Short mmCIF file of C-alpha atoms in Angstrom, two decimals:
data_model
loop_
_atom_site.label_atom_id
_atom_site.label_comp_id
_atom_site.label_asym_id
_atom_site.label_seq_id
_atom_site.Cartn_x
_atom_site.Cartn_y
_atom_site.Cartn_z
CA MET K 61 -25.24 -6.53 -8.98
CA THR K 62 -22.68 -7.64 -6.34
CA ARG K 63 -20.21 -8.45 -9.13
CA TYR K 64 -20.43 -4.88 -10.48
CA ARG K 65 -20.31 -3.41 -6.96
CA ASN K 66 -17.05 -5.22 -6.23
CA LEU K 67 -15.58 -4.15 -9.58
CA VAL K 68 -16.50 -0.51 -9.01
CA LEU K 69 -15.03 -0.55 -5.49
CA PHE K 70 -11.88 -2.29 -6.72
CA VAL K 71 -11.30 0.32 -9.43
CA LEU K 72 -12.12 3.13 -6.98
CA LEU K 73 -9.60 1.78 -4.47
CA ALA K 74 -6.90 1.49 -7.15
CA ALA K 75 -7.67 5.03 -8.30
CA VAL K 76 -7.59 6.49 -4.79
CA TRP K 77 -4.40 4.70 -3.76
CA GLY K 78 -2.72 5.26 -7.12
CA SER K 79 -3.45 8.98 -7.23
CA ALA K 80 -2.20 9.26 -3.63
CA PHE K 81 1.36 9.14 -4.99
CA MET K 82 0.59 12.27 -7.01
CA ALA K 83 -0.95 13.96 -3.95
CA ILE K 84 2.19 13.16 -1.94
CA LYS K 85 4.38 14.62 -4.68
CA ALA K 86 2.22 17.75 -4.89
CA GLY K 87 2.04 18.25 -1.11
CA LEU K 88 5.80 17.93 -0.64
CA ALA K 89 6.18 21.35 -2.26
CA TYR K 90 4.54 22.83 0.86
CA PHE K 91 5.38 20.45 3.74
CA PRO K 92 8.56 19.02 5.25
CA PRO K 93 8.30 15.34 4.23
CA VAL K 94 8.18 13.49 7.57
CA LEU K 95 5.97 16.13 9.18
CA PHE K 96 3.64 15.88 6.17
CA ALA K 97 3.28 12.14 6.70
CA ALA K 98 2.77 12.61 10.45
CA ILE K 99 -0.02 15.18 10.06
CA ARG K 100 -1.68 12.97 7.46
CA TYR K 101 -1.95 10.17 10.01
CA ASP K 102 -2.94 12.49 12.83
CA ILE K 103 -6.11 13.12 10.85
CA ALA K 104 -6.54 9.59 9.46
CA GLY K 105 -5.91 8.04 12.88
CA ILE K 106 -8.65 10.08 14.51
CA VAL K 107 -11.09 9.14 11.73
CA MET K 108 -10.21 5.43 11.96
CA LEU K 109 -10.45 5.43 15.75
CA ALA K 110 -13.95 6.86 15.44
CA TYR K 111 -14.82 4.19 12.87
CA ALA K 112 -13.41 1.39 15.07
CA ALA K 113 -15.41 2.68 18.03
CA TYR K 114 -18.54 2.68 15.85
CA VAL K 115 -18.23 -0.86 14.44
CA LEU K 116 -16.65 -2.67 17.41
CA ASP K 117 -17.86 -3.26 20.94
CA ASP K 118 -14.30 -2.96 22.24
CA PRO K 119 -11.93 -1.04 19.92
CA ILE K 120 -8.99 -1.01 22.38
CA PRO K 121 -6.22 -3.64 22.01
CA ARG K 122 -6.07 -6.09 24.92
CA GLY K 123 -3.07 -8.09 26.05
CA ARG K 124 0.60 -8.17 25.10
CA ASP K 125 0.13 -9.85 21.71
CA GLN K 126 -2.46 -7.34 20.48
CA TRP K 127 -0.30 -4.40 21.52
CA ALA K 128 2.70 -6.11 19.86
CA VAL K 129 0.77 -6.20 16.58
CA VAL K 130 -0.07 -2.51 16.99
CA ALA K 131 3.61 -1.74 17.65
CA VAL K 132 4.66 -3.53 14.45
CA GLY K 133 1.93 -1.73 12.52
CA SER K 134 2.94 1.64 13.98
CA LEU K 135 6.69 1.31 13.39
CA LEU K 136 6.81 -0.59 10.07
CA LEU K 137 3.46 -0.37 8.24
CA ILE K 138 2.85 3.29 9.04
CA ALA K 139 5.99 5.11 10.24
CA GLY K 140 8.70 3.12 8.45
CA TYR K 141 6.80 2.90 5.18
CA HIS K 142 5.68 6.52 5.03
CA VAL K 143 8.90 8.16 6.23
CA LEU K 144 10.90 6.40 3.51
CA LEU K 145 8.21 6.93 0.86
CA PHE K 146 7.70 10.64 1.55
CA VAL K 147 11.44 11.36 1.74
CA GLY K 148 12.02 9.35 -1.44
CA GLU K 149 9.36 11.28 -3.31
CA THR K 150 11.06 14.60 -2.54
CA ASP K 151 13.49 13.80 -5.36
CA PRO K 152 12.24 15.16 -8.72
CA ALA K 153 13.57 12.00 -10.39
CA VAL K 154 11.00 9.88 -8.54
CA THR K 155 7.75 10.35 -10.43
CA SER K 156 4.37 9.35 -9.04
CA ALA K 157 4.25 6.37 -11.39
CA ALA K 158 7.78 5.21 -10.54
CA ALA K 159 7.02 5.33 -6.81
CA ALA K 160 3.78 3.39 -7.30
CA VAL K 161 5.52 0.72 -9.37
CA ILE K 162 8.28 0.24 -6.78
CA VAL K 163 5.71 0.00 -3.99
CA SER K 164 3.83 -2.62 -6.03
CA LEU K 165 6.73 -4.95 -5.21
CA SER K 166 5.34 -5.23 -1.66
CA PRO K 167 3.20 -8.36 -2.31
CA VAL K 168 6.23 -10.12 -3.80
CA LEU K 169 8.44 -9.13 -0.87
CA THR K 170 5.70 -10.13 1.56
CA THR K 171 5.72 -13.64 0.14
CA GLY K 172 9.52 -13.76 0.35
CA PHE K 173 9.52 -12.70 4.02
CA ALA K 174 6.73 -15.16 4.75
CA ARG K 175 8.86 -18.01 3.43
CA LEU K 176 11.65 -16.97 5.80
CA LEU K 177 9.69 -16.12 8.94
CA LEU K 178 6.52 -18.19 8.96
CA PRO K 179 6.61 -21.90 9.86
CA GLY K 180 5.76 -24.24 7.01
CA GLU K 181 6.27 -21.59 4.32
CA ARG K 182 8.68 -22.46 1.52
CA LEU K 183 9.60 -20.58 -1.64
CA THR K 184 9.52 -22.85 -4.70
CA ALA K 185 12.05 -22.64 -7.51
CA VAL K 186 9.49 -20.78 -9.65
CA GLY K 187 8.72 -18.48 -6.71
CA THR K 188 12.44 -17.74 -6.31
CA VAL K 189 12.59 -16.74 -9.99
CA GLY K 190 9.56 -14.52 -9.43
CA LEU K 191 11.18 -12.79 -6.44
CA PHE K 192 14.34 -12.26 -8.50
CA LEU K 193 12.34 -10.77 -11.38
CA GLY K 194 10.64 -8.37 -9.00
CA LEU K 195 14.01 -7.19 -7.70
CA VAL K 196 15.29 -6.82 -11.28
CA GLY K 197 12.26 -4.63 -11.96
CA VAL K 198 13.33 -2.31 -9.14
CA VAL K 199 16.89 -2.19 -10.55
CA VAL K 200 15.49 -1.24 -13.97
CA LEU K 201 13.43 1.53 -12.39
CA THR K 202 16.37 2.76 -10.29
CA GLN K 203 18.74 2.90 -13.27
CA PRO K 204 21.88 2.90 -11.08
CA ASN K 205 24.91 4.52 -12.71
CA PRO K 206 28.13 2.90 -11.41
CA ASN K 207 29.95 6.20 -12.00
CA ASP K 208 27.38 8.23 -10.03
CA LEU K 209 25.60 6.05 -7.48
CA LEU K 210 24.26 9.12 -5.63
CA GLY K 211 22.82 10.77 -8.72
CA GLY K 212 19.88 10.30 -11.05
CA GLY K 213 17.40 9.61 -8.27
CA ALA K 214 18.88 6.17 -7.53
CA VAL K 215 19.10 6.76 -3.77
CA ALA K 216 15.59 8.21 -3.63
CA LYS K 217 14.19 5.21 -5.50
CA LEU K 218 16.02 2.88 -3.14
CA LEU K 219 14.35 4.74 -0.24
CA VAL K 220 10.98 3.97 -1.85
CA PHE K 221 12.11 0.35 -2.20
CA GLY K 222 12.95 0.47 1.51
CA ALA K 223 9.39 1.68 2.14
CA ALA K 224 7.99 -1.32 0.27
CA THR K 225 10.32 -3.61 2.24
CA ALA K 226 9.21 -2.13 5.58
CA PHE K 227 5.55 -2.63 4.64
CA ALA K 228 6.15 -6.22 3.52
CA LEU K 229 8.12 -7.12 6.65
CA GLY K 230 5.48 -5.52 8.87
CA SER K 231 2.72 -7.48 7.14
CA VAL K 232 4.51 -10.77 7.79
CA LEU K 233 5.39 -9.96 11.40
CA THR K 234 1.76 -9.15 12.21
CA ARG K 235 0.86 -12.62 10.90
CA ARG K 236 3.72 -14.23 12.84
CA ILE K 237 2.53 -12.71 16.13
CA ASP K 238 -0.92 -14.12 15.31
CA ALA K 239 -2.88 -12.00 17.80
CA ASP K 240 -6.65 -12.17 17.60
CA VAL K 241 -7.14 -8.44 17.04
CA PRO K 242 -9.86 -6.93 14.78
CA ILE K 243 -8.30 -5.36 11.69
CA GLU K 244 -10.12 -2.07 12.37
CA THR K 245 -8.52 -1.89 15.84
CA MET K 246 -5.10 -2.75 14.48
CA GLU K 247 -5.28 -0.16 11.68
CA ALA K 248 -6.68 2.64 13.85
CA TRP K 249 -4.17 2.30 16.67
CA SER K 250 -1.29 1.69 14.24
CA MET K 251 -2.15 4.97 12.51
CA VAL K 252 -2.12 6.82 15.84
CA GLY K 253 1.11 5.18 16.98
CA GLY K 254 2.72 5.68 13.58
CA ALA K 255 1.80 9.37 13.60
CA LEU K 256 3.42 9.79 17.03
CA ALA K 257 6.57 7.99 15.84
CA MET K 258 6.78 10.19 12.74
CA HIS K 259 6.37 13.35 14.83
CA ALA K 260 9.34 12.15 16.91
CA VAL K 261 11.44 11.55 13.77
CA SER K 262 10.37 14.90 12.34
CA ALA K 263 11.44 16.72 15.50
CA ALA K 264 14.73 14.79 15.64
CA ILE K 265 15.73 15.87 12.12
CA GLY K 266 14.79 19.49 12.78
CA GLU K 267 11.59 19.85 10.77
CA SER K 268 9.37 22.73 11.88
CA VAL K 269 5.66 23.48 11.64
CA GLY K 270 6.73 26.99 10.64
CA ALA K 271 8.11 25.57 7.38
CA ILE K 272 4.62 24.53 6.23
CA VAL K 273 3.12 26.74 3.52
CA TRP K 274 -0.67 26.76 3.87
CA THR K 275 -2.33 27.20 0.49
CA THR K 276 -5.39 25.80 -1.23
CA GLU K 277 -3.15 23.24 -2.93
CA SER K 278 -1.42 22.10 0.28
CA ILE K 279 -4.69 21.77 2.18
CA ALA K 280 -6.23 19.84 -0.72
CA ALA K 281 -3.26 17.43 -0.84
CA LEU K 282 -3.40 16.86 2.93
CA ALA K 283 -7.18 16.37 2.94
CA TYR K 284 -7.04 13.96 0.00
CA LEU K 285 -4.34 11.82 1.59
CA SER K 286 -5.94 11.81 5.05
CA LEU K 287 -9.60 11.36 4.16
CA ALA K 288 -9.67 9.76 0.71
CA ALA K 289 -6.47 7.69 0.46
CA SER K 290 -6.31 6.69 4.15
CA ALA K 291 -9.77 6.72 5.75
CA LEU K 292 -11.96 5.95 2.72
CA GLY K 293 -9.30 3.78 1.09
CA PHE K 294 -8.93 1.49 4.09
CA LEU K 295 -12.70 1.23 4.55
CA ILE K 296 -13.01 0.02 0.96
CA TYR K 297 -10.01 -2.27 1.48
CA PHE K 298 -11.60 -3.91 4.55
CA ASP K 299 -14.82 -4.50 2.64
CA LEU K 300 -13.11 -6.00 -0.42
CA LEU K 301 -10.70 -8.09 1.65
CA ASP K 302 -13.70 -9.83 3.18
CA ARG K 303 -15.49 -10.23 -0.16
CA LEU K 304 -12.60 -11.04 -2.52
CA GLY K 305 -9.85 -12.50 -0.34
CA PRO K 306 -6.13 -11.64 -0.18
CA ILE K 307 -5.15 -12.86 -3.67
CA GLU K 308 -7.54 -10.65 -5.60
CA ILE K 309 -7.12 -7.62 -3.33
CA ASN K 310 -3.33 -7.84 -3.84
CA LEU K 311 -3.94 -6.99 -7.49
CA VAL K 312 -4.82 -3.44 -6.42
CA SER K 313 -1.06 -2.88 -6.14
CA TYR K 314 -0.73 -3.57 -9.87
CA VAL K 315 -3.63 -1.40 -11.03
CA ALA K 316 -2.65 1.55 -8.80
CA PRO K 317 0.47 2.49 -10.87
CA VAL K 318 -1.78 3.08 -13.89
CA PHE K 319 -3.77 5.67 -11.95
CA ALA K 320 -0.55 7.08 -10.46
CA ALA K 321 0.79 7.63 -13.97
CA ILE K 322 -2.46 9.23 -15.17
CA ALA K 323 -2.72 11.52 -12.12
CA GLY K 324 0.95 12.47 -12.36
CA TRP K 325 0.53 13.33 -16.02
CA LEU K 326 -2.69 15.34 -15.53
CA PHE K 327 -1.69 17.33 -12.44
CA LEU K 328 2.12 17.38 -12.41
CA ALA K 329 2.98 16.98 -16.11
CA GLU K 330 4.97 13.82 -15.34
CA VAL K 331 5.60 11.57 -18.33
CA PRO K 332 6.26 7.86 -17.54
CA THR K 333 9.47 6.56 -19.06
CA ALA K 334 10.13 3.25 -20.79
CA TYR K 335 12.00 2.17 -17.64
CA THR K 336 8.80 2.64 -15.64
CA VAL K 337 6.85 0.39 -18.00
CA VAL K 338 9.54 -2.31 -18.14
CA GLY K 339 9.95 -2.23 -14.36
CA PHE K 340 6.21 -2.63 -13.91
CA VAL K 341 6.06 -5.62 -16.28
CA LEU K 342 8.94 -7.35 -14.47
CA ILE K 343 7.44 -6.77 -11.02
CA PHE K 344 3.99 -7.95 -12.09
CA THR K 345 5.50 -11.05 -13.73
CA GLY K 346 7.38 -11.71 -10.51
CA PHE K 347 4.13 -11.47 -8.55
CA VAL K 348 2.42 -14.01 -10.83
CA LEU K 349 5.32 -16.46 -10.47
CA VAL K 350 5.56 -16.07 -6.69
CA LYS K 351 1.80 -16.48 -6.29
CA GLN K 352 1.27 -19.04 -9.06
CA GLY K 353 0.19 -21.80 -6.67
CA ALA K 354 -2.32 -19.60 -4.86
CA ILE K 355 -3.59 -18.16 -8.15
CA ARG K 356 -4.13 -21.68 -9.57
CA ALA K 357 -6.06 -22.65 -6.44
CA GLU K 358 -8.12 -19.48 -6.64
CA LEU K 359 -9.20 -19.77 -10.30
CA PRO K 360 -11.87 -22.51 -9.83
CA ARG K 361 -13.50 -20.48 -7.05
CA LEU K 362 -13.52 -17.36 -9.22
CA ARG K 363 -15.07 -19.24 -12.13
CA GLN K 364 -17.72 -20.72 -9.85
CA ARG K 365 -18.53 -17.32 -8.39
CA GLY K 366 -18.80 -15.84 -11.88
CA ARG K 367 -21.24 -18.57 -12.97
CA LEU K 368 -23.38 -17.98 -9.87
CA ALA K 369 -23.41 -14.23 -10.52
CA PHE K 370 -24.56 -14.71 -14.12
CA ALA K 371 -27.19 -17.24 -13.01
CA ARG K 372 -28.64 -14.71 -10.54
CA GLU K 373 -28.76 -12.05 -13.25
CA ASP K 374 -30.60 -14.43 -15.62
CA ASP K 375 -33.19 -15.11 -12.90
#
């Protein structure tokens, strides 16, 4: 039963996070992009703070190192990632599926940054090839035209790539600081801090609350992103991270583009191109090569767990 529970939650998480790219695309028709991201995390941050207060005896970060982790989470994992992603998705050339595929490069970039910034980490020759393949996948998706580098959505797709880079760098820096902070505390306060940072950016670039168009569709997009993709999504993520470990949970990034493509097609009439498919294959291949050592080490444990699950069902 546990095996099926984990599978259902894994697919649900991939579906929620994958379809979030469609919800972002849909909501951007009614919200200024940075303000949209900020309001999303106003709501999600309040929900996650309430959850952290419920599950933890002390949900407030303590000490310089814990607040440093929250600062990295606020500025890179939340603000940096979402500002670049939301602005990038304003371009019609950046479909939901294309954005999801570019963001799926994050685990590959995370490993690359880890090799540079974490003591004892080294990128093997095979891992270097994998990182290169992942970057080639982004180039294929971007389709840069040397005669028109500012056209065809290339800049917008590079902004989404910047979002993936910010998330990967933030993930590694939180590990480098190595503060003993509960993940619920880190996520909740990072969401609140990130929302405040995005409100500051939004005000600095002249976005106005008066520009928001409140309709059934805009409210639905905001509610889905805040409550389903952020609050519910991270609750499922925390649960699966504990049960499956970081290698398996990373695979969510490679299932999410499938749901992004389906949601984009159903709700926005977006049709994935051949470049999207080829880019996805290259990025996923890069992930396998970068993580090949960890995947090899993980396989015996997965086989053992599968045998135990079947044995319990037979009993």
